[in-house]
JSON list of N, CA and C in Angstrom, two decimals:
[
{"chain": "I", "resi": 2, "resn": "UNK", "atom": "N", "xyz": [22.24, 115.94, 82.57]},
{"chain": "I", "resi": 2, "resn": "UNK", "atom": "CA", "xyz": [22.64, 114.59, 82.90]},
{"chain": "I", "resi": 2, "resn": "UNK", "atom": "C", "xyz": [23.43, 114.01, 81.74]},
{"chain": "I", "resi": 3, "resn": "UNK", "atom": "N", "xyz": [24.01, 113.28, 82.16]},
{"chain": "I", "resi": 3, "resn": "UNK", "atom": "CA", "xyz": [25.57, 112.44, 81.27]},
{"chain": "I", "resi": 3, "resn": "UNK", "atom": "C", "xyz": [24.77, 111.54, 80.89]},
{"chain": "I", "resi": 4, "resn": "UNK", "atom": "N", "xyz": [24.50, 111.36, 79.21]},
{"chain": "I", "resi": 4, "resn": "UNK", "atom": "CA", "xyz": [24.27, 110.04, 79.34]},
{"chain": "I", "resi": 4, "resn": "UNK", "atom": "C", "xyz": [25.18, 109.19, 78.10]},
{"chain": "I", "resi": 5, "resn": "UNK", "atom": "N", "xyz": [25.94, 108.04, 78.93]},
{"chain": "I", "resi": 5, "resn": "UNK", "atom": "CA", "xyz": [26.53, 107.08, 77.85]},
{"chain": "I", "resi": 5, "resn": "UNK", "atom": "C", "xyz": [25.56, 105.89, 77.30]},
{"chain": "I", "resi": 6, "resn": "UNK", "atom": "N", "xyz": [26.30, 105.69, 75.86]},
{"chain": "I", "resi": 6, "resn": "UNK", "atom": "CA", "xyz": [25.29, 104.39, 75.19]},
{"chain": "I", "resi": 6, "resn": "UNK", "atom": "C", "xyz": [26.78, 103.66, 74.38]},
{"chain": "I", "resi": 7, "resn": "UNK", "atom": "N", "xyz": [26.60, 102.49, 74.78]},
{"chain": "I", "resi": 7, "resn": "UNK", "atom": "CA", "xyz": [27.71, 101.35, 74.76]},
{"chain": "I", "resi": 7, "resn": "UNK", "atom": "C", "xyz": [27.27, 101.23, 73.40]},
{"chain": "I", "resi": 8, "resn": "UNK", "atom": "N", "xyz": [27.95, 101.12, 72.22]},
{"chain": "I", "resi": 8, "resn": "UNK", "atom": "CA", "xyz": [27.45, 100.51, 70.72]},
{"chain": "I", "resi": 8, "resn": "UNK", "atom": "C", "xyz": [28.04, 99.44, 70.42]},
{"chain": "I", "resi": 9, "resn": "UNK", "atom": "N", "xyz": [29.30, 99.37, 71.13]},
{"chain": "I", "resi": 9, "resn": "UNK", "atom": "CA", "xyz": [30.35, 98.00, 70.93]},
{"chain": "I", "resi": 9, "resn": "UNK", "atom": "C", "xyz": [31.12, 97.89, 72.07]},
{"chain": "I", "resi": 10, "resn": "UNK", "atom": "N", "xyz": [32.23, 96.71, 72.09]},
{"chain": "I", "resi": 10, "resn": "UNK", "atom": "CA", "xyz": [32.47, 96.35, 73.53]},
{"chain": "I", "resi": 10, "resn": "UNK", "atom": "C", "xyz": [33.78, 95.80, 72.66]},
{"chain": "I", "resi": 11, "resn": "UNK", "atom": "N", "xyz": [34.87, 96.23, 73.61]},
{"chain": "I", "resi": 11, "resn": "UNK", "atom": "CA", "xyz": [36.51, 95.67, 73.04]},
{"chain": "I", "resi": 11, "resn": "UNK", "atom": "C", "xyz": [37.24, 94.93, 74.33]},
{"chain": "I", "resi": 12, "resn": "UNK", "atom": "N", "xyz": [37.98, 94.26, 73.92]},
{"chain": "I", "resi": 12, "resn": "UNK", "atom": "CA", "xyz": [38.81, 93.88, 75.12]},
{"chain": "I", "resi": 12, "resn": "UNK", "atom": "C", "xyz": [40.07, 94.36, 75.11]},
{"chain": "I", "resi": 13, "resn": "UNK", "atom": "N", "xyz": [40.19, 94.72, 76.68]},
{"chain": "I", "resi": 13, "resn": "UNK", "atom": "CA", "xyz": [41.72, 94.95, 76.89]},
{"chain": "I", "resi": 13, "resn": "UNK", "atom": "C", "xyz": [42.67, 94.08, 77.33]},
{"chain": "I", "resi": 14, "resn": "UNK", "atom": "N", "xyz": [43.51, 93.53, 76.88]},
{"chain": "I", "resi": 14, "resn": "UNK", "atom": "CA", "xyz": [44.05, 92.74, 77.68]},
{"chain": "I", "resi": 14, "resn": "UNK", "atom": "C", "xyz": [45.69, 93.20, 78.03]},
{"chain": "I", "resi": 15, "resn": "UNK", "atom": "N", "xyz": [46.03, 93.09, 78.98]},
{"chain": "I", "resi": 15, "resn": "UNK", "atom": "CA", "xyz": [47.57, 93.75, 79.63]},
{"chain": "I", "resi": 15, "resn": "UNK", "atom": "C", "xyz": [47.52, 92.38, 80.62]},
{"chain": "I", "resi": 16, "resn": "UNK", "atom": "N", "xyz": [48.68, 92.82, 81.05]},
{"chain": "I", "resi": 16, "resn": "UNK", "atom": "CA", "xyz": [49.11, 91.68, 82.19]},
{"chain": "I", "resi": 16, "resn": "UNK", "atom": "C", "xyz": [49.00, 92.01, 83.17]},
{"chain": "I", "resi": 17, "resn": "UNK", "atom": "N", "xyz": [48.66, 90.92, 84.25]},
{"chain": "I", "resi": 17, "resn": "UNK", "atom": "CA", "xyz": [48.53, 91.67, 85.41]},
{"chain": "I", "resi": 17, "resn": "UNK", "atom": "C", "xyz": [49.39, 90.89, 86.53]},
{"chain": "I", "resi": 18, "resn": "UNK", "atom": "N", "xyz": [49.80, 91.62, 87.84]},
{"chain": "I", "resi": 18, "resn": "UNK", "atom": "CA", "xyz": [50.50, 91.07, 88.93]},
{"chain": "I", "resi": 18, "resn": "UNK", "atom": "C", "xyz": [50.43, 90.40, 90.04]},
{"chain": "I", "resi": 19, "resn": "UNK", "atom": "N", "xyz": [50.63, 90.21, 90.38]},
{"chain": "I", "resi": 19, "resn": "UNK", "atom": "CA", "xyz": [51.12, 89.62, 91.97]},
{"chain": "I", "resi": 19, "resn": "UNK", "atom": "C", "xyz": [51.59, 90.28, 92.98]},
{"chain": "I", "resi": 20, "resn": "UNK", "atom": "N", "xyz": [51.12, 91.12, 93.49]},
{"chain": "I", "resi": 20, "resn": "UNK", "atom": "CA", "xyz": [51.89, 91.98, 94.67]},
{"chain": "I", "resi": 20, "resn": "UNK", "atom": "C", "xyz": [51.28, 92.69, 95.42]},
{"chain": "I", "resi": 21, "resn": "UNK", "atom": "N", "xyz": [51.45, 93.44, 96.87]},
{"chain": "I", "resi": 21, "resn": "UNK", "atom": "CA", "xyz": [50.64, 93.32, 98.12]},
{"chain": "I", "resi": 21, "resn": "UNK", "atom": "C", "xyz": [50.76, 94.56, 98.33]},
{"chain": "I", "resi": 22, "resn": "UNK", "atom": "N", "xyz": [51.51, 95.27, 96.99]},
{"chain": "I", "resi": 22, "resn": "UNK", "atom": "CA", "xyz": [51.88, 96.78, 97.20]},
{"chain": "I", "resi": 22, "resn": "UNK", "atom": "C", "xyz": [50.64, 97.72, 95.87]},
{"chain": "I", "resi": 23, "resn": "UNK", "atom": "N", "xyz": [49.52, 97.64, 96.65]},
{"chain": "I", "resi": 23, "resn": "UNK", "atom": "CA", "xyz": [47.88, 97.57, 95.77]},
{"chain": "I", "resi": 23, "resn": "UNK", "atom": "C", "xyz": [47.36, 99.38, 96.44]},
{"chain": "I", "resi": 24, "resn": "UNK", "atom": "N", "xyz": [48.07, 99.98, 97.30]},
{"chain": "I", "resi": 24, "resn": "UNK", "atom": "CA", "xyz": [47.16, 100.60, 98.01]},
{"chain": "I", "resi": 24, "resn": "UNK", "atom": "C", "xyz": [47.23, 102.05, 97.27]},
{"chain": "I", "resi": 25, "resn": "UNK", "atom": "N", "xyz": [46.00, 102.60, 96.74]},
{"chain": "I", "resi": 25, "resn": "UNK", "atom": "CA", "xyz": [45.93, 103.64, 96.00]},
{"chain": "I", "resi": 25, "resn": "UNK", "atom": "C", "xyz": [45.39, 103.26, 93.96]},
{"chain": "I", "resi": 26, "resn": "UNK", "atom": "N", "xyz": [45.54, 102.19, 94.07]},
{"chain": "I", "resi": 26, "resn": "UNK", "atom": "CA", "xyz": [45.35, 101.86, 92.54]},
{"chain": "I", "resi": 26, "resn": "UNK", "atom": "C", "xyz": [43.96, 102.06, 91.53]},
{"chain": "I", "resi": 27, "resn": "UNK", "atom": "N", "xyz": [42.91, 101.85, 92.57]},
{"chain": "I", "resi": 27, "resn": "UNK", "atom": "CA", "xyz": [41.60, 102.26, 92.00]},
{"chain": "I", "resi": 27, "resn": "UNK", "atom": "C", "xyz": [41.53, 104.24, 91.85]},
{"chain": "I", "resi": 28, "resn": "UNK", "atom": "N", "xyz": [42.09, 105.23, 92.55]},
{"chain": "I", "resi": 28, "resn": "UNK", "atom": "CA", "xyz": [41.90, 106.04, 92.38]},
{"chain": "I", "resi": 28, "resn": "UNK", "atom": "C", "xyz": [43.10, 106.77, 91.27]},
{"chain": "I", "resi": 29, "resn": "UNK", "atom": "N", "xyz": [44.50, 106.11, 91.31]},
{"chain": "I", "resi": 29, "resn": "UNK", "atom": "CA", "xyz": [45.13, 106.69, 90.37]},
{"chain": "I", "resi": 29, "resn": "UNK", "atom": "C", "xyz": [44.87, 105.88, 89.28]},
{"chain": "I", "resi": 30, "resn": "UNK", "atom": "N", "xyz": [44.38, 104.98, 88.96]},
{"chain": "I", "resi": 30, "resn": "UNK", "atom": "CA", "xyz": [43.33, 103.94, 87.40]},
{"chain": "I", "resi": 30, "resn": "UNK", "atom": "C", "xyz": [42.72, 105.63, 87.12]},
{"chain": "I", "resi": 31, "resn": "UNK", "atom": "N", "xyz": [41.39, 105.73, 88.18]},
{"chain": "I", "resi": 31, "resn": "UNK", "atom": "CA", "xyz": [40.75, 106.79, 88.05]},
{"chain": "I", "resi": 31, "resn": "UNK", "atom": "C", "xyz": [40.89, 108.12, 87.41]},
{"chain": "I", "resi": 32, "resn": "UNK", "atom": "N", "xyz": [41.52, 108.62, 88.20]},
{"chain": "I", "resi": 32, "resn": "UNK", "atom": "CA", "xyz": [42.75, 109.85, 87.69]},
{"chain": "I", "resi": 32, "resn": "UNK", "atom": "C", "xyz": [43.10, 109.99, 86.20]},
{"chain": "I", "resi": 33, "resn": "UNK", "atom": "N", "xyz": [43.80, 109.50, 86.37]},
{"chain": "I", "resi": 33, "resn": "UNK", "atom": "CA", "xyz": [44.56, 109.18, 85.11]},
{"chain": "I", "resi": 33, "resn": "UNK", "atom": "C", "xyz": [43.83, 109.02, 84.07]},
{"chain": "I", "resi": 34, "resn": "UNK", "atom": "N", "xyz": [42.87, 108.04, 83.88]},
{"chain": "I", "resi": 34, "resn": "UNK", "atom": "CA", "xyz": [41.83, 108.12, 82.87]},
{"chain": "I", "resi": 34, "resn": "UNK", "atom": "C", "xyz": [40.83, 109.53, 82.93]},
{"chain": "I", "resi": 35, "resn": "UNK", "atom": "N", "xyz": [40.56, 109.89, 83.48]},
{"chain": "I", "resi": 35, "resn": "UNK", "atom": "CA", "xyz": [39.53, 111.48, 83.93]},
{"chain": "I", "resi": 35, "resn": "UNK", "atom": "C", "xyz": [40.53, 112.66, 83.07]},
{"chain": "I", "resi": 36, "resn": "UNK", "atom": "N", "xyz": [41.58, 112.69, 83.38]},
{"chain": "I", "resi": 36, "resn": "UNK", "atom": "CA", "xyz": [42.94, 113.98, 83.20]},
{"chain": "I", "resi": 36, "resn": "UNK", "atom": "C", "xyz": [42.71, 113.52, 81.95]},
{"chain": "I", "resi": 37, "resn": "UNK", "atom": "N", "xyz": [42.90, 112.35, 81.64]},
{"chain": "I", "resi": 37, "resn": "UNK", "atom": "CA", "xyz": [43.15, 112.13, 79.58]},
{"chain": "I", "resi": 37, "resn": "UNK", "atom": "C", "xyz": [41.70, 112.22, 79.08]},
{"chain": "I", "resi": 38, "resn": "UNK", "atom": "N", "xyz": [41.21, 112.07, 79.69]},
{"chain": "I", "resi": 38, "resn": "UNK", "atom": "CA", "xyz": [39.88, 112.37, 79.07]},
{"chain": "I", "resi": 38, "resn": "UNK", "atom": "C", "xyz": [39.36, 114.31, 79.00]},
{"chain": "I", "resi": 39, "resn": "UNK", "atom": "N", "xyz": [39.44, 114.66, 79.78]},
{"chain": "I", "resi": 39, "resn": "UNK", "atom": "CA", "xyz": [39.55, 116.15, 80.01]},
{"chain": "I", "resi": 39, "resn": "UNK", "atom": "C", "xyz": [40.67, 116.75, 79.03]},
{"chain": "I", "resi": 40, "resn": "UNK", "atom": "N", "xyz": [41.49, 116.34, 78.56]},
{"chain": "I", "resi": 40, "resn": "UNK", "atom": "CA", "xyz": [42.34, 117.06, 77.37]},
{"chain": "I", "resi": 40, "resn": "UNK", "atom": "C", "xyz": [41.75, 116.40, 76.23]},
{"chain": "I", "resi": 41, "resn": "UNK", "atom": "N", "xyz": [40.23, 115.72, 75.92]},
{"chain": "I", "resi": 41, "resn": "UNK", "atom": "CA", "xyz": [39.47, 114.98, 74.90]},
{"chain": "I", "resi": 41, "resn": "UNK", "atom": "C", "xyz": [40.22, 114.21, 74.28]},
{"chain": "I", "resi": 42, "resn": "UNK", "atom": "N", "xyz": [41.29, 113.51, 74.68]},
{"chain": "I", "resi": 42, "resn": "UNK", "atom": "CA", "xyz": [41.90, 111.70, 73.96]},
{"chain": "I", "resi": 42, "resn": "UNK", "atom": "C", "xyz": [41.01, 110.81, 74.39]},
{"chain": "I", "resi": 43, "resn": "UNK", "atom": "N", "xyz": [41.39, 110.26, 72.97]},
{"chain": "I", "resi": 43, "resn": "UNK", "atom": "CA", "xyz": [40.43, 108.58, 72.71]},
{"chain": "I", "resi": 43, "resn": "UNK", "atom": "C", "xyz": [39.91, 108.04, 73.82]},
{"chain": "I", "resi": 44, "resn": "UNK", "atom": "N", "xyz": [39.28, 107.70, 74.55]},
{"chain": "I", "resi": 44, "resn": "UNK", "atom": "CA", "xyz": [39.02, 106.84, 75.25]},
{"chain": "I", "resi": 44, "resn": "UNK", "atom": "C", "xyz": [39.32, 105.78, 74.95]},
{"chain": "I", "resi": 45, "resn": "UNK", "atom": "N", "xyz": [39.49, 104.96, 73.87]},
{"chain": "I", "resi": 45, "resn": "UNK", "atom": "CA", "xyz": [39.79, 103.52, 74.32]},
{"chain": "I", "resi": 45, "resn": "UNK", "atom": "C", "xyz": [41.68, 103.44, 74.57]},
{"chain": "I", "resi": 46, "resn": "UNK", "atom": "N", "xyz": [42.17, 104.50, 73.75]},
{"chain": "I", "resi": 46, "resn": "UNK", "atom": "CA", "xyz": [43.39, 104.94, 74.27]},
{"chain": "I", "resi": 46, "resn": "UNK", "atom": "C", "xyz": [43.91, 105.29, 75.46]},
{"chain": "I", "resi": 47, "resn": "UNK", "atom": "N", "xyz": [43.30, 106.33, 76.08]},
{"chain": "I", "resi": 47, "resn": "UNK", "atom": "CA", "xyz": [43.05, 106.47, 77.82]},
{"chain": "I", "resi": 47, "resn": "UNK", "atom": "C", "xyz": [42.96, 105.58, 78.08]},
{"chain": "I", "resi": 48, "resn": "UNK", "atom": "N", "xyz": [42.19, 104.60, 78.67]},
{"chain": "I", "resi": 48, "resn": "UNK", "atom": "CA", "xyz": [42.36, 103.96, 79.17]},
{"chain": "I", "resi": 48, "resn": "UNK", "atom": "C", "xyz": [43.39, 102.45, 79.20]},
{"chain": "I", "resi": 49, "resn": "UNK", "atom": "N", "xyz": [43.35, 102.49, 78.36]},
{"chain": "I", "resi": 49, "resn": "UNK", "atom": "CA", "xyz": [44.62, 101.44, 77.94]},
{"chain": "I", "resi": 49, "resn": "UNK", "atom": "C", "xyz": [46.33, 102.39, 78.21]},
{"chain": "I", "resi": 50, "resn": "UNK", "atom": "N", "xyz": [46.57, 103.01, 78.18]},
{"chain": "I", "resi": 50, "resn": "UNK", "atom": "CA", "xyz": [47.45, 103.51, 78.85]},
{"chain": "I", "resi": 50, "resn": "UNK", "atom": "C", "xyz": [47.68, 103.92, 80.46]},
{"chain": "I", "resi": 51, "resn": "UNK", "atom": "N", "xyz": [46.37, 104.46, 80.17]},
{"chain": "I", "resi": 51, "resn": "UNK", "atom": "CA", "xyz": [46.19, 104.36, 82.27]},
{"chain": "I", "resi": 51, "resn": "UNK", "atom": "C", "xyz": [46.40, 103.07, 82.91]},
{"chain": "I", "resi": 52, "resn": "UNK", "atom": "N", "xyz": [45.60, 102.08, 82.51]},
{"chain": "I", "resi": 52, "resn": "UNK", "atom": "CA", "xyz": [45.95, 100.73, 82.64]},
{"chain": "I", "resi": 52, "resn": "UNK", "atom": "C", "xyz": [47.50, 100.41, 82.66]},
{"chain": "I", "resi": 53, "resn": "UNK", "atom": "N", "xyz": [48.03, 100.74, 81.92]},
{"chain": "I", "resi": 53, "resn": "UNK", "atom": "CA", "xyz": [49.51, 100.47, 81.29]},
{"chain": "I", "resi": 53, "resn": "UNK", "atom": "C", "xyz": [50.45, 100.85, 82.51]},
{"chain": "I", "resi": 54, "resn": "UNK", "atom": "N", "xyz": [49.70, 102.35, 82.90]},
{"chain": "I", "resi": 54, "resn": "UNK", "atom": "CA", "xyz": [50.67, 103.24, 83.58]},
{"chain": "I", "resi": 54, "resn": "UNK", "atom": "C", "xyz": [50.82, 102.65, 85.25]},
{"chain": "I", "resi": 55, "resn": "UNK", "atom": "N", "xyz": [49.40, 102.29, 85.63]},
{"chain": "I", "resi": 55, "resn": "UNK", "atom": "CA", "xyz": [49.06, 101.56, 86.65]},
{"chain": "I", "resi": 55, "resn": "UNK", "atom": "C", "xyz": [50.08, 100.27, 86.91]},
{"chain": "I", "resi": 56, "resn": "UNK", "atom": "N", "xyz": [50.05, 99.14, 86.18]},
{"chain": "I", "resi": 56, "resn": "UNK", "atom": "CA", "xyz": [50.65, 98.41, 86.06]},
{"chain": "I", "resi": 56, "resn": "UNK", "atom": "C", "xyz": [52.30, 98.43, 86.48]},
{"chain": "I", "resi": 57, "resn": "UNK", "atom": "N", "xyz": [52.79, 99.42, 85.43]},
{"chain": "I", "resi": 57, "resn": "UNK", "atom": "CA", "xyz": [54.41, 99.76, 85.39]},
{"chain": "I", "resi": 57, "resn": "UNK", "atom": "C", "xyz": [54.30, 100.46, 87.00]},
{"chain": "I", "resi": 58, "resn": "UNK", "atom": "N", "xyz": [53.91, 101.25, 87.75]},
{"chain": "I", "resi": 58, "resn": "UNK", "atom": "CA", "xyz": [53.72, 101.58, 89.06]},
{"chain": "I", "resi": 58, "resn": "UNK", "atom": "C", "xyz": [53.72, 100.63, 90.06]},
{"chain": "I", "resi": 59, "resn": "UNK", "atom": "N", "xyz": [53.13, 99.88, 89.68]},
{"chain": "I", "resi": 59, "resn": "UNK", "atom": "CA", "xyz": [52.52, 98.47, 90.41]},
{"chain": "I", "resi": 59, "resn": "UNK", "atom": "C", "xyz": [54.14, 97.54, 90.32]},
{"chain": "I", "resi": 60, "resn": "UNK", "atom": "N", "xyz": [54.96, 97.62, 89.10]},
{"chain": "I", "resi": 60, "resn": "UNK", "atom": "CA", "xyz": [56.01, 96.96, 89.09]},
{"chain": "I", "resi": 60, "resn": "UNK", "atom": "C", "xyz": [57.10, 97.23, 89.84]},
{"chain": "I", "resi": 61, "resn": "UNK", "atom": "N", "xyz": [56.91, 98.84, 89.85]},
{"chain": "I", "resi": 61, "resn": "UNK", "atom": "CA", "xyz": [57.73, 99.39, 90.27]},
{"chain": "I", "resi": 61, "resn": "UNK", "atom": "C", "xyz": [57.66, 99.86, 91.76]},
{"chain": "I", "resi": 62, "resn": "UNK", "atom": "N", "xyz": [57.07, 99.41, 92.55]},
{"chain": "I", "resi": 62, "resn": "UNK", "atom": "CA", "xyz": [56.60, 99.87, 93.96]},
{"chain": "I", "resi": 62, "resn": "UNK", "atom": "C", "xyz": [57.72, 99.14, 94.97]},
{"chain": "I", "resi": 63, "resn": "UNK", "atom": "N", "xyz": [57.47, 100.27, 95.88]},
{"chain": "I", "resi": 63, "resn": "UNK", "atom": "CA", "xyz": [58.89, 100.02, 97.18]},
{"chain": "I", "resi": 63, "resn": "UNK", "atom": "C", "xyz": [57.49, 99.22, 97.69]},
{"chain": "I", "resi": 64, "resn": "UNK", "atom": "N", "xyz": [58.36, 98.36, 98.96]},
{"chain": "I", "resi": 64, "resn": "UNK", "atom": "CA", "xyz": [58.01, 97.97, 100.16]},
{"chain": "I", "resi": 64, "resn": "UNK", "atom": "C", "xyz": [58.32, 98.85, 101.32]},
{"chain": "I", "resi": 65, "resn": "UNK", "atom": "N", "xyz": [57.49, 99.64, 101.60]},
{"chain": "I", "resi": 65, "resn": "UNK", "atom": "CA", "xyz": [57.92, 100.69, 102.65]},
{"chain": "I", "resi": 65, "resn": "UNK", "atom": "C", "xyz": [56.78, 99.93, 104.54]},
{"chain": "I", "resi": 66, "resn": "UNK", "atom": "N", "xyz": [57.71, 99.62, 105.28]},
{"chain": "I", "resi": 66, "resn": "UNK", "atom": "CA", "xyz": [56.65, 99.56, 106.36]},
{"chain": "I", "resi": 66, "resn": "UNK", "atom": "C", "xyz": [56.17, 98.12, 106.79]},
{"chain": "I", "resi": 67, "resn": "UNK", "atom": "N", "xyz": [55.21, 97.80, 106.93]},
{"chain": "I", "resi": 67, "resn": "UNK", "atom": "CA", "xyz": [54.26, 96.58, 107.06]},
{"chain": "I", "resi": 67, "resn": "UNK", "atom": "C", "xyz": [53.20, 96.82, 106.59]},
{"chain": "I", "resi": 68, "resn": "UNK", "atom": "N", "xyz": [52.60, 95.51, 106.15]},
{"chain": "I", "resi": 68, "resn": "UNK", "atom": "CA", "xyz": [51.21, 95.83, 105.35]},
{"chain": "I", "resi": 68, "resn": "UNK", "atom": "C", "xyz": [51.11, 96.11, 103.87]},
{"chain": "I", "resi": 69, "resn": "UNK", "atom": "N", "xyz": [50.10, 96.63, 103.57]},
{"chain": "I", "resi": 69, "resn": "UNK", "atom": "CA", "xyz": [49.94, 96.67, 102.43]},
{"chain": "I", "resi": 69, "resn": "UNK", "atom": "C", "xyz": [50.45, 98.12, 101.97]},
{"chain": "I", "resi": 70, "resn": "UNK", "atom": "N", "xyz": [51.39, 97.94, 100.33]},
{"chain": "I", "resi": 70, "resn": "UNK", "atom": "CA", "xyz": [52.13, 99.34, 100.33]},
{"chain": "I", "resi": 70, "resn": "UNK", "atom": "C", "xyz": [51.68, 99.90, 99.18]},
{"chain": "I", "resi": 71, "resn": "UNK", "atom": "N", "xyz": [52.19, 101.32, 98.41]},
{"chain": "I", "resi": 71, "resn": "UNK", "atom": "CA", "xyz": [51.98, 101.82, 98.25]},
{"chain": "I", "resi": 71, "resn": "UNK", "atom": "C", "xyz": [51.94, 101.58, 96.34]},
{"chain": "I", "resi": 72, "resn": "UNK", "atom": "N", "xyz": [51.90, 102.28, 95.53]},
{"chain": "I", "resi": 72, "resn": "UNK", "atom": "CA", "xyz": [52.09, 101.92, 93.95]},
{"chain": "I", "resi": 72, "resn": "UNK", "atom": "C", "xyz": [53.04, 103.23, 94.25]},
{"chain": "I", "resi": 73, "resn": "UNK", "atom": "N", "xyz": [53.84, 103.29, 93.15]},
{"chain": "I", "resi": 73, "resn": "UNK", "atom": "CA", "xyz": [55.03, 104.33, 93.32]},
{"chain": "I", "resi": 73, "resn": "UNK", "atom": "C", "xyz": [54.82, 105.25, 91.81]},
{"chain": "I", "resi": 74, "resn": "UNK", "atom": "N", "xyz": [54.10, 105.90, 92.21]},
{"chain": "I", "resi": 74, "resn": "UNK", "atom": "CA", "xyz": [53.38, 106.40, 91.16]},
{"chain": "I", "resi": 74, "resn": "UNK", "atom": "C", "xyz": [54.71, 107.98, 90.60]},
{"chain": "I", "resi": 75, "resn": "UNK", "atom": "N", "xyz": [55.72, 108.24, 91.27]},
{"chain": "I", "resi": 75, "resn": "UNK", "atom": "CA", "xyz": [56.43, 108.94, 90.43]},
{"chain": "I", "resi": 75, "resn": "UNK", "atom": "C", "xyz": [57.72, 107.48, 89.38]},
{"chain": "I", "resi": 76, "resn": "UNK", "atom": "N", "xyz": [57.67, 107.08, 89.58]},
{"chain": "I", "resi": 76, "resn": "UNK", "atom": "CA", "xyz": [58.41, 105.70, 88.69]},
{"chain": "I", "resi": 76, "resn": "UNK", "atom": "C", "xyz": [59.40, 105.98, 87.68]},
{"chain": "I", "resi": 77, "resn": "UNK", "atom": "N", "xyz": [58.57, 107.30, 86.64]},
{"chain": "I", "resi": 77, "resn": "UNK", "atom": "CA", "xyz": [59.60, 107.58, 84.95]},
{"chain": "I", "resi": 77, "resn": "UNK", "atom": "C", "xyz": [60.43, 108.25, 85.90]},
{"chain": "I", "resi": 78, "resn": "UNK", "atom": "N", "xyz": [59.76, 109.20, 86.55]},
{"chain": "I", "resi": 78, "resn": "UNK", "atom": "CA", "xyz": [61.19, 110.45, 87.18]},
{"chain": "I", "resi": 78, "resn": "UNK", "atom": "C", "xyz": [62.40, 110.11, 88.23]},
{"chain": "I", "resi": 79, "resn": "UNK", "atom": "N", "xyz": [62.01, 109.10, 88.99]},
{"chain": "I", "resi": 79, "resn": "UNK", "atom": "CA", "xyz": [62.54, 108.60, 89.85]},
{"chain": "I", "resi": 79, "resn": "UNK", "atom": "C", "xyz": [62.90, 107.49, 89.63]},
{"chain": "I", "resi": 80, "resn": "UNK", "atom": "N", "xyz": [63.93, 106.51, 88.79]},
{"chain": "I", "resi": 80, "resn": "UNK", "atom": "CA", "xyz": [64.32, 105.08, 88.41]},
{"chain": "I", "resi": 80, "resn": "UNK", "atom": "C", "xyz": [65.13, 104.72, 89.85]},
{"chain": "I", "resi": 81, "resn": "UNK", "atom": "N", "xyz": [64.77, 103.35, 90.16]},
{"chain": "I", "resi": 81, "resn": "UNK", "atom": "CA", "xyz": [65.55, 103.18, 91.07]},
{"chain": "I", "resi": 81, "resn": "UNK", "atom": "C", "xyz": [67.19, 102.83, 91.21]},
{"chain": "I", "resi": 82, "resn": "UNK", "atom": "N", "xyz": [67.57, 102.98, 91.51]},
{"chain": "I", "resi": 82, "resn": "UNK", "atom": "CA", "xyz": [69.68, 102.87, 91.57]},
{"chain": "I", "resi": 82, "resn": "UNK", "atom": "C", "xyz": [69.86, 101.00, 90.96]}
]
């Protein structure tokens, strides 16, 4: 069994958005922090970049459809025109 013990507590603070294009964000947050953690980087680093990465996705998201859309999670490789 895993066990964590909190010794101190930091804040992150990033900015956050406004937008209806949300769908997928709790699992690529997820992701993303798990993968950097599995190559053993910082955790408070991981996650503050996952955060980061989330965000810039979140900025960068099409409106595809009706409803609620997608985070555009290829973003660096794909800039839009």
């Amino acid at each position: 069994m895993l066990g964590l013990i909190a010794t101190s507590s930091t804040s992150l603070e990033l900015k956050s958005l406004i937008t209806s294009q949300t769908h997928g964000t709790g699992f690529t947050l997820v992701a993303t922090i798990v993968a950097n953690l599995c190559l053993k980087k910082d955790i408070f680093l991981t996650v503050q970049q996952s955060k980061l990465y989330v965000t810039s996705a979140l900025e960068y998201s099409l409106t595809i459809g009706k409803g609620q859309g997608f985070v555009r999670h290829f973003y660096p490789f794909f800039p839009l025109a």
